[in-house]
GROMACS .gro file of C-alpha atoms in nm:
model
   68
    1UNK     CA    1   1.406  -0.650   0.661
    2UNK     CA    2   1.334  -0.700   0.334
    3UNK     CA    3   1.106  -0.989   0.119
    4UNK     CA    4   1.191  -1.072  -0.245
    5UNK     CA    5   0.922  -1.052  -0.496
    6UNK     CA    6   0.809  -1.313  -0.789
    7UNK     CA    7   1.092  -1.058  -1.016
    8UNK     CA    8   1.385  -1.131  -0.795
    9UNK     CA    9   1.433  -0.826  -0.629
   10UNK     CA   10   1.393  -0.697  -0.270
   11UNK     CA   11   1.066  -0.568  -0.241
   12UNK     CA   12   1.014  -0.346   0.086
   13UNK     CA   13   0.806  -0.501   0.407
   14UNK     CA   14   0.605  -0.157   0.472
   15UNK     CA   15   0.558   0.150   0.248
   16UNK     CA   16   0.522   0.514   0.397
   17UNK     CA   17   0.272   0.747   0.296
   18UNK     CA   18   0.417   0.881   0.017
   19UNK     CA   19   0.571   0.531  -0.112
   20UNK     CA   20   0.242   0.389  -0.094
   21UNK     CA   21   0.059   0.672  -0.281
   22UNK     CA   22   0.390   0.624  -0.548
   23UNK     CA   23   0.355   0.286  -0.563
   24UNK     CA   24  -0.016   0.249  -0.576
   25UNK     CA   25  -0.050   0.572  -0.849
   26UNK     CA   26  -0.344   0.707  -0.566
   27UNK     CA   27  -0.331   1.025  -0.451
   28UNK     CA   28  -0.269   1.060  -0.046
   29UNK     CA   29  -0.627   1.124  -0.017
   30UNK     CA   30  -0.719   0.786  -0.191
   31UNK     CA   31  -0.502   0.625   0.023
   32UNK     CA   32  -0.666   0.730   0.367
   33UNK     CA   33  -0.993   0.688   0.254
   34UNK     CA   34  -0.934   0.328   0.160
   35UNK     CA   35  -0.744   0.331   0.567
   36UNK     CA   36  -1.069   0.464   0.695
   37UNK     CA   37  -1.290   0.240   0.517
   38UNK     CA   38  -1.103  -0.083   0.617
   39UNK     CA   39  -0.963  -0.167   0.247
   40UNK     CA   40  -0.618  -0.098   0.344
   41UNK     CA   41  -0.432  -0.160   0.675
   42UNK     CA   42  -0.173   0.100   0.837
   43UNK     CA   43   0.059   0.068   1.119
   44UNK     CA   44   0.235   0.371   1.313
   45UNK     CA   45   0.557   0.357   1.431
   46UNK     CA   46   0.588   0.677   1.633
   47UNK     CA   47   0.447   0.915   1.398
   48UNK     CA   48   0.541   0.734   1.092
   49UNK     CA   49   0.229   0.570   0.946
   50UNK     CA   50   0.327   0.245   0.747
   51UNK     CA   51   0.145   0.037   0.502
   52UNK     CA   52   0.238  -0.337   0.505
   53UNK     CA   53   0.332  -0.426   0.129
   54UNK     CA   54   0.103  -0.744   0.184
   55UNK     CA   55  -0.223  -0.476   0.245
   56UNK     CA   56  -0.120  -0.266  -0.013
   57UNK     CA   57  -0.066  -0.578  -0.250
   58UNK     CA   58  -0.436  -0.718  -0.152
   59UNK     CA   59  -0.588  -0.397  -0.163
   60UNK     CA   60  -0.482  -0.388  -0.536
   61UNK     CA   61  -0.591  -0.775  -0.607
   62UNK     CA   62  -0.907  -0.697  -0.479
   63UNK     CA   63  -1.028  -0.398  -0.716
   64UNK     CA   64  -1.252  -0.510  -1.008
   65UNK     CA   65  -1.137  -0.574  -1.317
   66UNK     CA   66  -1.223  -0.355  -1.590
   67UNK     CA   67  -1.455  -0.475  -1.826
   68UNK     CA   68  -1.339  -0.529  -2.198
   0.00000   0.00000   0.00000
């Protein structure tokens, strides 16, 4: 299952890992660190760890905006 973004095209529902990190320009490291400290939500399905594109899409609303 796929959503479509504000562009028109089909936007994924979760991101692995590596898609996240890719997607996100964060290293894998980044990306659990922001798990562990609540700022990003991840779902396992088996061993698969998931990040909903919704979390990953807040997470990245939510940092500050640089200054001019």
């Amino acid at each position: 299952m796929q959503t479509t973004n504000n562009s028109g095209r089909d936007a994924p529902i979760a991101l692995t890992v590596k898609g996240a990190c890719a997607t996100l320009s964060i290293s894998r490291t980044t990306l659990y660190e922001e798990i562990a400290a609540g700022r990003l939500t991840a779902k396992k399905a088996g061993k698969k760890t998931l990040i909903p594109t919704s979390s990953a899409l807040a997470w990245l609303n939510n940092l500050p905006a640089k200054a001019a």
